[in-house]
């Protein structure tokens, strides 16, 4: 947006007789300008080979919860929320902008559009920055602009679903909704900007369109943690694919596109079992013998009773039960997770045919997934995981009953310290420009709470009861506390520890 357009904005607000200060208005519709479109359309980050999501209408019934979010859209500024990233410099940039605003809210006029990032089914996404903010890195955001007047009722419900889901999220691998601005017939969602594009485009830049195994493991592990968090909130994603996995400037993932999600209830469970033999040990401190028991605690929060019968997703990623139209649940995400790992490893999806119809036929057939001969060490583990995720019957599919808890245990992920996942270095790949965190950057501002060591020794009698009670208390806050989910999903959700009974 150039100076001339800035002036146009001021004139326009005056013509409308708006008496508030220029920065308090929402009348800067520069995203509507054809100049903006022409100038920036070519800079769209997504490759032209990207596969679009579909909403088939053989069964058009939306999930029950989607109607409940069809509430009136209103402006949403979440500065006061207890977001775990509230010390992030992005929030500070927004706070600085709104301090001067008479109503304390963020308005479109606080934002300067820089370029068009791309356009999707529902609207366009712009790179923008907070005006007059000196820290260029922390003042950049992505602004998703939706023109509600151009959308059908069904697409409008998708926008509402996306806005609702975004407002619930508080996780390093998922976008933060900094503000929602509804003005006239536009809905604008201000979220994190991912300067490294999407995983689909990155994959196309690699030799043979494949990632090395270590990179597959890195991306799969991060996506798994993001999925785990969504499922713990009762959100079934339904549109997992490389195109929807964006890469932040630090090379970590951010899932995007929540318009096809549906919500369901979750009934979290926490189990604590004794594993291994009970041993007697000499206590140095207490001068006596004590009993040491090795316990395994397991936390599961998976919407395994989720049910929807609308057919949505992306052809190559649709699961057999979704295609059959007889209803599906959380299993669609675990199926898609298997397809994703396959695609990252082999550069193509496992059931891809010559046409969309033949792809769908292959998915629906009883044909099992086939693999090229293994070419590197560790491929067998990956193949075994994919095979277990691509089980056609969702009742027998890995992940469907205990979610990420079971998937994380697979030997493909062996060695990953889940609580530290945010701090693993991204792989060095062609086309991935990783900017390390600076002192006031991502790491300094919002370090993920690191869980305690996986193995711990305790010498408090009744510890298990105590932990169980504490966790139960936290579960009761399940739907209200985003912080809890953050903790639950960044902590290892199954771990062993020793209990010493004096
Ligand atoms: N936060 C972001 N940072 C950087 N680029 C983004 C961001 N969000 C979206 N984009 C890019 O903008 C483009 C449009 O995104 P959008 O989510 O509107 O559409 P889409 O991914 O095609 O989804 P849909 O399935 O809703 O059509 C995509 O190419 C995406 O890569």
Short mmCIF file of N, CA and C in Angstrom, two decimals, residues 87-198:
data_model
loop_
_atom_site.label_atom_id
_atom_site.label_comp_id
_atom_site.label_asym_id
_atom_site.label_seq_id
_atom_site.Cartn_x
_atom_site.Cartn_y
_atom_site.Cartn_z
N UNK A 87 3.90 -12.92 26.55
CA UNK A 87 5.11 -12.11 26.60
C UNK A 87 5.82 -12.06 25.24
N UNK A 88 5.24 -12.69 24.25
CA UNK A 88 5.76 -12.67 22.89
C UNK A 88 5.80 -11.23 22.38
N UNK A 89 6.88 -10.83 21.71
CA UNK A 89 6.96 -9.46 21.19
C UNK A 89 5.81 -9.09 20.24
N UNK A 90 5.19 -10.09 19.61
CA UNK A 90 4.04 -9.77 18.73
C UNK A 90 2.91 -9.13 19.54
N UNK A 91 2.68 -9.69 20.74
CA UNK A 91 1.64 -9.11 21.59
C UNK A 91 2.04 -7.69 22.00
N UNK A 92 3.32 -7.51 22.30
CA UNK A 92 3.77 -6.17 22.71
C UNK A 92 3.52 -5.17 21.58
N UNK A 93 3.79 -5.60 20.33
CA UNK A 93 3.58 -4.70 19.19
C UNK A 93 2.11 -4.31 19.11
N UNK A 94 1.25 -5.27 19.34
CA UNK A 94 -0.19 -4.97 19.27
C UNK A 94 -0.60 -4.06 20.42
N UNK A 95 -0.07 -4.37 21.59
CA UNK A 95 -0.40 -3.55 22.76
C UNK A 95 0.02 -2.10 22.55
N UNK A 96 1.21 -1.93 21.98
CA UNK A 96 1.71 -0.57 21.74
C UNK A 96 0.74 0.15 20.80
N UNK A 97 0.29 -0.55 19.76
CA UNK A 97 -0.62 0.09 18.79
C UNK A 97 -1.93 0.47 19.45
N UNK A 98 -2.43 -0.40 20.29
CA UNK A 98 -3.76 -0.16 20.84
C UNK A 98 -3.74 0.80 22.04
N UNK A 99 -2.56 1.01 22.59
CA UNK A 99 -2.49 1.96 23.72
C UNK A 99 -2.97 3.34 23.29
N UNK A 100 -2.75 3.66 22.02
CA UNK A 100 -3.14 4.98 21.53
C UNK A 100 -4.56 4.99 20.97
N UNK A 101 -5.16 3.83 20.93
CA UNK A 101 -6.50 3.74 20.36
C UNK A 101 -7.52 4.12 21.43
N UNK A 102 -8.51 4.95 21.06
CA UNK A 102 -9.42 5.48 22.09
C UNK A 102 -10.26 4.37 22.74
N UNK A 103 -10.55 3.31 22.00
CA UNK A 103 -11.35 2.23 22.59
C UNK A 103 -10.48 1.05 23.02
N UNK A 104 -9.16 1.20 22.93
CA UNK A 104 -8.26 0.13 23.38
C UNK A 104 -8.30 -1.09 22.49
N UNK A 105 -8.83 -0.98 21.30
CA UNK A 105 -8.91 -2.13 20.41
C UNK A 105 -8.05 -1.94 19.17
N UNK A 106 -7.76 -3.05 18.54
CA UNK A 106 -6.99 -2.98 17.31
C UNK A 106 -7.95 -2.75 16.14
N UNK A 107 -7.56 -1.86 15.25
CA UNK A 107 -8.38 -1.57 14.07
C UNK A 107 -7.56 -1.81 12.81
N UNK A 108 -8.25 -1.93 11.70
CA UNK A 108 -7.53 -2.14 10.44
C UNK A 108 -6.55 -1.02 10.16
N UNK A 109 -6.90 0.17 10.63
CA UNK A 109 -6.03 1.32 10.37
C UNK A 109 -4.70 1.23 11.11
N UNK A 110 -4.60 0.32 12.06
CA UNK A 110 -3.31 0.12 12.73
C UNK A 110 -2.38 -0.73 11.87
N UNK A 111 -2.96 -1.34 10.84
CA UNK A 111 -2.17 -2.29 10.05
C UNK A 111 -1.83 -1.73 8.68
N UNK A 112 -0.66 -2.07 8.22
CA UNK A 112 -0.26 -1.68 6.87
C UNK A 112 -0.09 -2.97 6.06
N UNK A 113 -0.85 -3.08 4.98
CA UNK A 113 -0.73 -4.29 4.16
C UNK A 113 0.55 -4.22 3.34
N UNK A 114 1.31 -5.31 3.33
CA UNK A 114 2.58 -5.31 2.61
C UNK A 114 2.49 -6.07 1.29
N UNK A 115 1.92 -7.24 1.33
CA UNK A 115 1.71 -7.97 0.07
C UNK A 115 0.71 -9.10 0.26
N UNK A 116 0.20 -9.56 -0.88
CA UNK A 116 -0.74 -10.68 -0.85
C UNK A 116 0.06 -11.97 -0.73
N UNK A 117 -0.29 -12.80 0.24
CA UNK A 117 0.42 -14.07 0.41
C UNK A 117 -0.25 -15.18 -0.40
N UNK A 118 -1.54 -15.07 -0.55
CA UNK A 118 -2.24 -16.09 -1.31
C UNK A 118 -3.74 -15.97 -1.11
N UNK A 119 -4.46 -16.76 -1.90
CA UNK A 119 -5.91 -16.73 -1.78
C UNK A 119 -6.42 -18.15 -1.67
N UNK A 120 -7.43 -18.35 -0.87
CA UNK A 120 -8.01 -19.68 -0.71
C UNK A 120 -9.49 -19.65 -1.03
N UNK A 121 -10.17 -20.68 -0.62
CA UNK A 121 -11.61 -20.81 -0.84
C UNK A 121 -12.42 -19.71 -0.19
N UNK A 122 -11.94 -19.28 0.96
CA UNK A 122 -12.76 -18.36 1.75
C UNK A 122 -12.34 -16.90 1.65
N UNK A 123 -11.08 -16.67 1.34
CA UNK A 123 -10.65 -15.29 1.29
C UNK A 123 -9.19 -15.18 0.91
N UNK A 124 -8.64 -14.00 1.15
CA UNK A 124 -7.24 -13.76 0.80
C UNK A 124 -6.42 -13.54 2.06
N UNK A 125 -5.14 -13.88 1.96
CA UNK A 125 -4.27 -13.70 3.12
C UNK A 125 -3.16 -12.71 2.75
N UNK A 126 -3.02 -11.68 3.56
CA UNK A 126 -2.02 -10.64 3.31
C UNK A 126 -0.94 -10.68 4.39
N UNK A 127 0.26 -10.31 3.97
CA UNK A 127 1.29 -10.00 4.96
C UNK A 127 1.07 -8.56 5.36
N UNK A 128 1.06 -8.30 6.65
CA UNK A 128 0.86 -6.91 7.08
C UNK A 128 1.78 -6.62 8.26
N UNK A 129 1.89 -5.37 8.57
CA UNK A 129 2.68 -4.99 9.75
C UNK A 129 1.95 -3.94 10.54
N UNK A 130 2.30 -3.85 11.80
CA UNK A 130 1.73 -2.81 12.64
C UNK A 130 2.41 -1.49 12.25
N UNK A 131 1.62 -0.50 11.97
CA UNK A 131 2.19 0.80 11.59
C UNK A 131 3.06 1.36 12.71
N UNK A 132 4.07 2.05 12.33
CA UNK A 132 4.95 2.78 13.26
C UNK A 132 5.58 1.88 14.32
N UNK A 133 5.72 0.61 14.03
CA UNK A 133 6.37 -0.26 15.02
C UNK A 133 7.83 -0.43 14.59
N UNK A 134 8.75 -0.15 15.50
CA UNK A 134 10.16 -0.13 15.11
C UNK A 134 10.72 -1.54 14.91
N UNK A 135 10.23 -2.51 15.67
CA UNK A 135 10.75 -3.88 15.55
C UNK A 135 10.06 -4.58 14.39
N UNK A 136 10.75 -4.63 13.25
CA UNK A 136 10.07 -5.14 12.04
C UNK A 136 9.68 -6.60 12.18
N UNK A 137 10.52 -7.41 12.86
CA UNK A 137 10.22 -8.85 12.94
C UNK A 137 8.96 -9.11 13.74
N UNK A 138 8.81 -8.44 14.87
CA UNK A 138 7.66 -8.74 15.71
C UNK A 138 6.40 -7.98 15.30
N UNK A 139 6.52 -7.10 14.30
CA UNK A 139 5.31 -6.36 13.91
C UNK A 139 4.66 -6.98 12.69
N UNK A 140 5.22 -8.09 12.18
CA UNK A 140 4.64 -8.71 10.99
C UNK A 140 3.62 -9.78 11.36
N UNK A 141 2.52 -9.77 10.62
CA UNK A 141 1.43 -10.73 10.86
C UNK A 141 0.85 -11.16 9.52
N UNK A 142 0.04 -12.19 9.56
CA UNK A 142 -0.75 -12.54 8.38
C UNK A 142 -2.18 -12.13 8.67
N UNK A 143 -2.82 -11.51 7.69
CA UNK A 143 -4.21 -11.07 7.87
C UNK A 143 -5.07 -11.81 6.87
N UNK A 144 -5.96 -12.64 7.39
CA UNK A 144 -6.87 -13.37 6.50
C UNK A 144 -8.13 -12.53 6.36
N UNK A 145 -8.43 -12.12 5.14
CA UNK A 145 -9.56 -11.22 4.90
C UNK A 145 -10.66 -11.99 4.17
N UNK A 146 -11.81 -12.02 4.77
CA UNK A 146 -12.94 -12.74 4.19
C UNK A 146 -14.05 -11.75 3.87
N UNK A 147 -14.50 -11.78 2.63
CA UNK A 147 -15.63 -10.92 2.26
C UNK A 147 -16.91 -11.76 2.44
N UNK A 148 -17.61 -11.53 3.52
CA UNK A 148 -18.75 -12.39 3.85
C UNK A 148 -19.86 -12.30 2.81
N UNK A 149 -19.95 -11.14 2.13
CA UNK A 149 -21.01 -10.96 1.14
C UNK A 149 -20.87 -11.89 -0.06
N UNK A 150 -19.66 -12.36 -0.28
CA UNK A 150 -19.45 -13.19 -1.48
C UNK A 150 -19.57 -14.69 -1.16
N UNK A 151 -19.84 -15.02 0.08
CA UNK A 151 -19.82 -16.43 0.47
C UNK A 151 -21.21 -17.03 0.61
N UNK A 152 -21.31 -18.29 0.28
CA UNK A 152 -22.57 -19.02 0.48
C UNK A 152 -22.73 -19.25 1.99
N UNK A 153 -23.92 -19.70 2.35
CA UNK A 153 -24.18 -19.96 3.77
C UNK A 153 -23.21 -21.01 4.33
N UNK A 154 -22.96 -22.01 3.49
CA UNK A 154 -22.09 -23.08 3.95
C UNK A 154 -20.66 -22.58 4.18
N UNK A 155 -20.17 -21.76 3.23
CA UNK A 155 -18.81 -21.23 3.38
C UNK A 155 -18.72 -20.28 4.57
N UNK A 156 -19.84 -19.58 4.78
CA UNK A 156 -19.87 -18.67 5.93
C UNK A 156 -19.74 -19.45 7.24
N UNK A 157 -20.38 -20.62 7.26
CA UNK A 157 -20.27 -21.43 8.48
C UNK A 157 -18.83 -21.94 8.64
N UNK A 158 -18.13 -22.15 7.52
CA UNK A 158 -16.72 -22.55 7.61
C UNK A 158 -15.87 -21.42 8.18
N UNK A 159 -16.19 -20.18 7.77
CA UNK A 159 -15.45 -19.03 8.31
C UNK A 159 -15.67 -18.95 9.81
N UNK A 160 -16.92 -19.14 10.19
CA UNK A 160 -17.23 -19.06 11.63
C UNK A 160 -16.51 -20.15 12.40
N UNK A 161 -16.47 -21.33 11.79
CA UNK A 161 -15.77 -22.43 12.45
C UNK A 161 -14.29 -22.09 12.59
N UNK A 162 -13.69 -21.59 11.51
CA UNK A 162 -12.26 -21.27 11.55
C UNK A 162 -11.98 -20.21 12.63
N UNK A 163 -12.82 -19.17 12.67
CA UNK A 163 -12.60 -18.09 13.65
C UNK A 163 -12.74 -18.64 15.06
N UNK A 164 -13.71 -19.54 15.23
CA UNK A 164 -13.92 -20.09 16.57
C UNK A 164 -12.73 -20.96 17.00
N UNK A 165 -12.31 -21.83 16.10
CA UNK A 165 -11.18 -22.71 16.45
C UNK A 165 -9.93 -21.87 16.74
N UNK A 166 -9.67 -20.88 15.88
CA UNK A 166 -8.47 -20.04 16.09
C UNK A 166 -8.51 -19.38 17.47
N UNK A 167 -9.69 -18.98 17.88
CA UNK A 167 -9.79 -18.28 19.17
C UNK A 167 -9.52 -19.21 20.35
N UNK A 168 -9.56 -20.54 20.10
CA UNK A 168 -9.33 -21.50 21.19
C UNK A 168 -7.86 -21.88 21.34
N UNK A 169 -7.08 -21.61 20.30
CA UNK A 169 -5.74 -22.20 20.25
C UNK A 169 -4.70 -21.44 21.05
N UNK A 170 -3.82 -22.20 21.66
CA UNK A 170 -2.73 -21.63 22.44
C UNK A 170 -1.60 -22.67 22.46
N UNK A 171 -0.90 -22.74 21.35
CA UNK A 171 0.10 -23.80 21.19
C UNK A 171 1.17 -23.34 20.20
N UNK A 172 2.43 -23.69 20.48
CA UNK A 172 3.50 -23.20 19.59
C UNK A 172 3.42 -23.69 18.15
N UNK A 173 2.74 -24.82 17.89
CA UNK A 173 2.67 -25.30 16.52
C UNK A 173 1.32 -24.99 15.87
N UNK A 174 0.60 -24.08 16.48
CA UNK A 174 -0.69 -23.67 15.93
C UNK A 174 -0.75 -22.14 15.94
N UNK A 175 -1.57 -21.56 15.07
CA UNK A 175 -1.57 -20.09 15.00
C UNK A 175 -2.23 -19.45 16.22
N UNK A 176 -1.73 -18.28 16.54
CA UNK A 176 -2.38 -17.48 17.57
C UNK A 176 -3.27 -16.47 16.86
N UNK A 177 -4.48 -16.35 17.33
CA UNK A 177 -5.37 -15.31 16.79
C UNK A 177 -5.17 -14.06 17.64
N UNK A 178 -4.48 -13.08 17.07
CA UNK A 178 -4.18 -11.86 17.83
C UNK A 178 -5.39 -10.93 17.87
N UNK A 179 -6.13 -10.92 16.79
CA UNK A 179 -7.32 -10.06 16.76
C UNK A 179 -8.25 -10.51 15.65
N UNK A 180 -9.52 -10.31 15.88
CA UNK A 180 -10.49 -10.51 14.80
C UNK A 180 -11.21 -9.19 14.62
N UNK A 181 -11.18 -8.69 13.44
CA UNK A 181 -11.77 -7.39 13.19
C UNK A 181 -12.91 -7.57 12.19
N UNK A 182 -14.09 -7.28 12.61
CA UNK A 182 -15.26 -7.35 11.73
C UNK A 182 -15.68 -5.95 11.39
N UNK A 183 -15.63 -5.65 10.13
CA UNK A 183 -16.00 -4.32 9.71
C UNK A 183 -16.74 -4.44 8.39
N UNK A 184 -17.90 -3.76 8.36
CA UNK A 184 -18.78 -3.87 7.19
C UNK A 184 -18.98 -5.37 6.90
N UNK A 185 -18.79 -5.79 5.64
CA UNK A 185 -19.01 -7.21 5.34
C UNK A 185 -17.70 -8.00 5.32
N UNK A 186 -16.66 -7.43 5.93
CA UNK A 186 -15.38 -8.14 5.98
C UNK A 186 -15.12 -8.70 7.37
N UNK A 187 -14.56 -9.89 7.39
CA UNK A 187 -14.03 -10.45 8.65
C UNK A 187 -12.53 -10.61 8.44
N UNK A 188 -11.75 -10.04 9.34
CA UNK A 188 -10.29 -10.10 9.20
C UNK A 188 -9.71 -10.80 10.42
N UNK A 189 -8.90 -11.80 10.16
CA UNK A 189 -8.29 -12.57 11.25
C UNK A 189 -6.78 -12.32 11.23
N UNK A 190 -6.28 -11.82 12.33
CA UNK A 190 -4.85 -11.49 12.42
C UNK A 190 -4.13 -12.64 13.13
N UNK A 191 -3.26 -13.31 12.38
CA UNK A 191 -2.57 -14.48 12.94
C UNK A 191 -1.06 -14.39 12.68
N UNK A 192 -0.31 -15.39 13.16
CA UNK A 192 1.13 -15.42 12.95
C UNK A 192 1.46 -15.54 11.46
N UNK A 193 2.50 -14.86 11.07
CA UNK A 193 2.98 -14.95 9.68
C UNK A 193 4.07 -16.01 9.60
N UNK A 194 3.97 -16.88 8.61
CA UNK A 194 4.97 -17.94 8.43
C UNK A 194 5.80 -17.63 7.20
N UNK A 195 7.01 -17.15 7.42
CA UNK A 195 7.81 -16.66 6.30
C UNK A 195 8.41 -17.78 5.45
N UNK A 196 8.38 -19.03 5.94
CA UNK A 196 8.99 -20.11 5.18
C UNK A 196 8.01 -20.89 4.30
N UNK A 197 6.83 -20.30 4.08
CA UNK A 197 5.87 -20.95 3.17
C UNK A 197 5.28 -22.23 3.75
N UNK A 198 4.88 -23.13 2.86
CA UNK A 198 4.25 -24.36 3.35
C UNK A 198 5.08 -25.59 3.00
#
